[in-house]
Amino acid sequence: MLDLQGETVERLDVIGNISRDLTRYPDHRGGSRLGGAALLLSLAAAKAGRRAVPVCVLGNDLAHLPKAPGLDTLDWSARAQADGMSTTFDLEYDLQGELVAVGTDYGVAEGLTEHALRHVDLHPRGTYHVCCRRPLDVAAVLDRLARDGTNFSVDFFLPSAEAMIRAAASWLPKATTLFVNAAEHRLLEQVINSRALPEVVITDGPRAAVVRRFGRLVASAVPPPHPAREVSGAGDTLAGTYLARRSQGATTAQALAEATAAAARYVAAPSLPIPAPRRG
């Protein structure tokens, strides 16, 4: 694939879940939508001009996604399909957009670790992003990537971040970029000295996002103001956009500004509907 300047850009393989989500807010926003970090991050990267490949396991209920309008622009060659239901999330937020409760049924994603390791074995020189969320065995996947000398970045999900950061700690200094929100960053600092980390992108809702390299502040960007309709997936959108723009040669400051703007547009837009299977 060519980037905006006509140069060849490596594809980004995104290991994570694709899910059916139900979001709830006290003011009655939210509802059923298509979600999952592997999907939302891949869509953001593709929109920013980078070929993105979800490395995921789909259940029978979402087997039609690769042919769904708007999703057929992704490279679905790394998906696996299994009998059963896809992951479901029930996400409850407060009025400030902070997650207060989550219910999960992982469904066929219980097979994600095995599928991801097979995929890495087939593509050991790829470029990966690992969504460090349950039920993925993060230690097994990161160890394989690190031993192969593969480029990889990571992110976390606050309800499981403490356990996942501890599980991933040994390999985090080898990651090109870590994406965390402010609360996850506080957990990260309890486990590892930030001066050991090549790059950390820290978001804080509507407040400034920053990039720290080996602990030193190198860029900052305040998201443009947009009324939030749906906050779930904003971090995935930011990460996908940032990784895409950096791969195309944008400076850290440019990539962060574009990524925060993309996340702000995302939270103001309608949620991604769950497409109905095509008949016939």
Short mmCIF file of C-alpha atoms in Angstrom, two decimals:
data_model
loop_
_atom_site.label_atom_id
_atom_site.label_comp_id
_atom_site.label_asym_id
_atom_site.label_seq_id
_atom_site.Cartn_x
_atom_site.Cartn_y
_atom_site.Cartn_z
CA MET A 1 0.00 0.00 0.00
CA LEU A 2 1.16 3.56 -0.72
CA ASP A 3 0.91 6.39 1.77
CA LEU A 4 -0.11 9.96 0.99
CA GLN A 5 3.38 10.73 -0.33
CA GLY A 6 3.47 7.66 -2.58
CA GLU A 7 5.82 5.64 -0.38
CA THR A 8 5.26 2.01 0.53
CA VAL A 9 3.89 1.59 4.06
CA GLU A 10 4.02 -1.65 6.04
CA ARG A 11 0.70 -3.06 7.12
CA LEU A 12 -0.26 -2.95 10.77
CA ASP A 13 -1.47 -6.23 12.29
CA VAL A 14 -3.76 -5.49 15.24
CA ILE A 15 -4.18 -8.32 17.77
CA GLY A 16 -7.39 -7.96 19.77
CA ASN A 17 -11.13 -8.45 20.09
CA ILE A 18 -14.04 -7.49 17.88
CA SER A 19 -17.24 -7.27 19.84
CA ARG A 20 -20.88 -6.43 20.20
CA ASP A 21 -21.10 -3.60 22.73
CA LEU A 22 -23.88 -2.13 24.81
CA THR A 23 -22.99 1.29 26.23
CA ARG A 24 -25.01 3.11 28.89
CA TYR A 25 -24.90 6.66 30.28
CA PRO A 26 -27.01 8.29 33.02
CA ASP A 27 -28.52 10.70 30.45
CA HIS A 28 -29.74 7.79 28.29
CA ARG A 29 -27.06 8.06 25.63
CA GLY A 30 -25.56 4.83 24.33
CA GLY A 31 -27.03 1.65 22.98
CA SER A 32 -25.98 -1.37 20.93
CA ARG A 33 -23.00 -0.92 18.63
CA LEU A 34 -20.10 -2.66 16.98
CA GLY A 35 -16.89 -2.37 18.95
CA GLY A 36 -13.68 -4.02 20.01
CA ALA A 37 -10.20 -2.50 20.01
CA ALA A 38 -8.96 -4.56 17.05
CA LEU A 39 -11.75 -3.24 14.85
CA LEU A 40 -11.81 0.40 15.95
CA LEU A 41 -8.04 0.81 15.91
CA SER A 42 -7.78 -0.85 12.49
CA LEU A 43 -10.52 1.37 11.07
CA ALA A 44 -8.79 4.49 12.36
CA ALA A 45 -5.43 3.41 10.92
CA ALA A 46 -7.02 2.60 7.56
CA LYS A 47 -8.81 5.95 7.48
CA ALA A 48 -5.46 7.64 8.10
CA GLY A 49 -3.97 5.79 5.13
CA ARG A 50 -2.34 2.67 6.55
CA ARG A 51 -3.25 -0.89 5.62
CA ALA A 52 -4.62 -2.45 8.82
CA VAL A 53 -5.31 -6.10 9.56
CA PRO A 54 -7.43 -7.20 12.54
CA VAL A 55 -5.94 -10.38 14.02
CA CYS A 56 -9.12 -11.57 15.70
CA VAL A 57 -11.58 -14.42 16.17
CA LEU A 58 -15.13 -13.86 14.92
CA GLY A 59 -18.13 -15.87 16.02
CA ASN A 60 -20.97 -16.96 13.77
CA ASP A 61 -22.89 -13.79 14.64
CA LEU A 62 -20.21 -11.51 13.14
CA ALA A 63 -18.91 -13.78 10.39
CA HIS A 64 -20.37 -11.43 7.77
CA LEU A 65 -18.35 -8.37 8.84
CA PRO A 66 -15.67 -8.63 6.12
CA LYS A 67 -18.34 -8.04 3.47
CA ALA A 68 -20.27 -5.36 5.34
CA PRO A 69 -20.36 -1.88 3.75
CA GLY A 70 -17.75 0.36 5.32
CA LEU A 71 -15.83 -2.59 6.76
CA ASP A 72 -14.84 -4.17 3.44
CA THR A 73 -11.98 -1.64 3.16
CA LEU A 74 -10.05 -3.51 5.86
CA ASP A 75 -7.74 -6.43 5.17
CA TRP A 76 -9.52 -9.36 6.85
CA SER A 77 -6.95 -11.99 5.89
CA ALA A 78 -5.84 -12.52 9.52
CA ARG A 79 -9.26 -13.23 10.99
CA ALA A 80 -10.28 -16.64 12.27
CA GLN A 81 -13.82 -17.86 12.58
CA ALA A 82 -15.15 -20.20 15.25
CA ASP A 83 -18.52 -21.68 16.10
CA GLY A 84 -20.18 -19.69 18.85
CA MET A 85 -20.82 -16.08 19.73
CA SER A 86 -18.39 -13.19 19.46
CA THR A 87 -17.26 -11.16 22.46
CA THR A 88 -19.89 -8.94 24.10
CA PHE A 89 -19.30 -5.96 26.39
CA ASP A 90 -21.79 -4.17 28.63
CA LEU A 91 -20.15 -0.80 29.39
CA GLU A 92 -21.57 1.68 31.91
CA TYR A 93 -20.21 5.25 31.99
CA ASP A 94 -20.83 8.28 34.17
CA LEU A 95 -21.68 11.73 32.80
CA GLN A 96 -17.97 12.61 32.60
CA GLY A 97 -17.31 9.63 30.34
CA GLU A 98 -15.51 7.57 32.98
CA LEU A 99 -16.13 3.82 32.88
CA VAL A 100 -17.82 2.72 36.11
CA ALA A 101 -18.83 -0.90 35.36
CA VAL A 102 -18.21 -3.52 32.71
CA GLY A 103 -19.75 -6.90 32.01
CA THR A 104 -18.09 -9.28 29.55
CA ASP A 105 -18.68 -12.55 27.77
CA TYR A 106 -15.56 -13.35 25.74
CA GLY A 107 -17.21 -16.03 23.62
CA VAL A 108 -15.00 -17.33 20.81
CA ALA A 109 -12.26 -14.82 21.71
CA GLU A 110 -11.09 -17.41 24.24
CA GLY A 111 -9.20 -18.78 21.22
CA LEU A 112 -7.48 -15.47 20.42
CA THR A 113 -4.09 -16.30 22.00
CA GLU A 114 -3.66 -19.51 20.01
CA HIS A 115 -4.75 -17.77 16.80
CA ALA A 116 -2.45 -14.79 17.41
CA LEU A 117 0.59 -16.98 18.08
CA ARG A 118 -0.04 -18.93 14.88
CA HIS A 119 -0.30 -15.67 12.96
CA VAL A 120 2.94 -14.31 14.45
CA ASP A 121 4.71 -17.54 13.52
CA LEU A 122 3.59 -17.03 9.91
CA HIS A 123 4.50 -13.31 9.89
CA PRO A 124 7.42 -12.85 12.32
CA ARG A 125 8.71 -9.72 10.56
CA GLY A 126 5.45 -7.82 10.57
CA THR A 127 4.54 -4.71 12.53
CA TYR A 128 2.06 -5.38 15.34
CA HIS A 129 -0.17 -3.58 17.75
CA VAL A 130 -1.30 -5.65 20.73
CA CYS A 131 -4.52 -4.70 22.49
CA CYS A 132 -3.64 -5.94 25.98
CA ARG A 133 -7.11 -7.03 27.04
CA ARG A 134 -8.55 -10.22 28.42
CA PRO A 135 -8.75 -13.04 27.39
CA LEU A 136 -5.43 -12.61 25.54
CA ASP A 137 -2.39 -14.21 27.17
CA VAL A 138 -0.36 -11.03 26.89
CA ALA A 139 2.87 -12.52 28.24
CA ALA A 140 2.88 -15.32 25.65
CA VAL A 141 2.21 -12.98 22.73
CA LEU A 142 4.66 -10.25 23.75
CA ASP A 143 7.36 -12.80 24.50
CA ARG A 144 6.98 -14.27 21.01
CA LEU A 145 7.14 -10.83 19.39
CA ALA A 146 10.15 -9.75 21.45
CA ARG A 147 12.07 -12.97 20.80
CA ASP A 148 11.48 -12.53 17.06
CA GLY A 149 12.71 -8.93 17.21
CA THR A 150 9.35 -7.78 15.85
CA ASN A 151 8.21 -4.15 16.06
CA PHE A 152 5.16 -3.85 18.29
CA SER A 153 3.12 -1.26 20.18
CA VAL A 154 0.57 -1.87 22.94
CA ASP A 155 -2.43 -0.40 24.70
CA PHE A 156 -4.53 -1.31 27.74
CA PHE A 157 -8.16 -1.25 28.96
CA LEU A 158 -8.66 0.29 32.39
CA PRO A 159 -10.73 -2.51 34.05
CA SER A 160 -7.93 -5.02 33.40
CA ALA A 161 -5.01 -2.59 33.10
CA GLU A 162 -3.35 -3.30 36.45
CA ALA A 163 -3.14 -7.06 35.82
CA MET A 164 -2.21 -6.64 32.16
CA ILE A 165 0.51 -4.06 32.83
CA ARG A 166 2.09 -6.38 35.39
CA ALA A 167 1.85 -9.32 32.97
CA ALA A 168 3.41 -7.25 30.18
CA ALA A 169 6.03 -5.40 32.24
CA SER A 170 9.07 -7.45 31.20
CA TRP A 171 8.47 -6.66 27.52
CA LEU A 172 7.26 -3.05 27.69
CA PRO A 173 10.75 -1.50 27.23
CA LYS A 174 10.89 -3.30 23.87
CA ALA A 175 7.60 -1.78 22.65
CA THR A 176 7.90 1.09 20.19
CA THR A 177 4.91 2.91 21.73
CA LEU A 178 2.58 2.45 24.70
CA PHE A 179 -0.87 4.04 24.70
CA VAL A 180 -2.46 4.70 28.11
CA ASN A 181 -4.98 7.05 29.62
CA ALA A 182 -4.15 9.08 32.73
CA ALA A 183 -5.43 6.43 35.16
CA GLU A 184 -3.57 3.64 33.34
CA HIS A 185 -0.42 5.77 33.35
CA ARG A 186 -0.55 5.97 37.14
CA LEU A 187 -0.77 2.17 37.27
CA LEU A 188 2.09 1.90 34.78
CA GLU A 189 4.35 4.07 36.92
CA GLN A 190 3.80 1.75 39.88
CA VAL A 191 5.25 -1.14 37.86
CA ILE A 192 7.99 0.30 35.68
CA ASN A 193 10.15 3.43 35.54
CA SER A 194 8.89 5.51 32.63
CA ARG A 195 12.47 6.46 31.77
CA ALA A 196 12.88 2.87 30.52
CA LEU A 197 10.10 3.26 27.93
CA PRO A 198 10.89 4.49 24.41
CA GLU A 199 7.54 6.22 23.89
CA VAL A 200 4.36 6.61 25.92
CA VAL A 201 1.26 8.40 24.60
CA ILE A 202 -0.93 9.53 27.51
CA THR A 203 -4.50 10.70 26.98
CA ASP A 204 -6.74 12.44 29.49
CA GLY A 205 -10.22 12.82 28.01
CA PRO A 206 -10.80 16.41 26.84
CA ARG A 207 -7.54 17.56 28.43
CA ALA A 208 -4.14 17.62 26.74
CA ALA A 209 -2.67 14.38 25.40
CA VAL A 210 1.10 14.11 25.73
CA VAL A 211 3.94 12.00 24.38
CA ARG A 212 6.87 11.11 26.64
CA ARG A 213 10.05 9.55 25.34
CA PHE A 214 12.18 7.85 28.00
CA GLY A 215 10.27 9.98 30.52
CA ARG A 216 10.83 13.29 28.73
CA LEU A 217 7.89 15.32 27.38
CA VAL A 218 8.26 15.70 23.60
CA ALA A 219 4.77 16.66 22.38
CA SER A 220 1.40 17.85 23.65
CA ALA A 221 -1.96 18.44 21.98
CA VAL A 222 -5.35 19.53 23.31
CA PRO A 223 -8.26 17.81 21.54
CA PRO A 224 -10.58 20.20 19.72
CA PRO A 225 -13.87 20.59 21.64
CA HIS A 226 -16.69 18.36 20.43
CA PRO A 227 -19.77 17.31 22.40
CA ALA A 228 -19.29 13.65 23.29
CA ARG A 229 -21.96 11.24 22.11
CA GLU A 230 -19.93 8.07 22.64
CA VAL A 231 -16.54 7.87 24.36
CA SER A 232 -15.96 4.10 24.08
CA GLY A 233 -13.35 3.62 21.38
CA ALA A 234 -11.86 7.12 21.46
CA GLY A 235 -8.50 5.79 22.64
CA ASP A 236 -8.45 3.15 19.90
CA THR A 237 -9.15 5.84 17.30
CA LEU A 238 -6.33 7.99 18.63
CA ALA A 239 -3.87 5.09 18.67
CA GLY A 240 -4.71 3.91 15.15
CA THR A 241 -4.42 7.41 13.72
CA TYR A 242 -1.17 8.13 15.55
CA LEU A 243 0.49 4.89 14.41
CA ALA A 244 -0.64 5.44 10.81
CA ARG A 245 0.62 9.01 10.61
CA ARG A 246 3.95 8.21 12.27
CA SER A 247 4.49 5.37 9.79
CA GLN A 248 3.98 7.89 6.98
CA GLY A 249 6.67 10.21 8.26
CA ALA A 250 4.66 12.71 10.31
CA THR A 251 6.48 14.24 13.26
CA THR A 252 5.44 13.24 16.76
CA ALA A 253 3.69 16.58 17.25
CA GLN A 254 1.88 16.36 13.91
CA ALA A 255 0.76 12.78 14.52
CA LEU A 256 -0.48 13.58 18.02
CA ALA A 257 -2.43 16.64 16.84
CA GLU A 258 -4.09 14.64 14.07
CA ALA A 259 -4.77 11.70 16.40
CA THR A 260 -6.44 13.86 19.07
CA ALA A 261 -8.54 15.56 16.38
CA ALA A 262 -9.61 12.17 15.01
CA ALA A 263 -10.58 10.98 18.51
CA ALA A 264 -12.58 14.17 19.09
CA ARG A 265 -14.47 13.65 15.83
CA TYR A 266 -15.09 10.04 16.77
CA VAL A 267 -16.74 10.83 20.11
CA ALA A 268 -19.08 13.33 18.41
CA ALA A 269 -20.15 10.97 15.62
CA PRO A 270 -22.86 8.30 15.70
CA SER A 271 -21.77 4.86 16.93
CA LEU A 272 -20.88 2.14 14.48
CA PRO A 273 -24.01 0.03 13.99
CA ILE A 274 -23.93 -3.77 13.99
CA PRO A 275 -24.54 -4.59 10.33
CA ALA A 276 -27.22 -7.12 9.48
CA PRO A 277 -26.09 -10.18 7.50
CA ARG A 278 -26.78 -9.99 3.79
CA ARG A 279 -29.52 -12.26 2.56
CA GLY A 280 -29.09 -14.61 -0.31
#
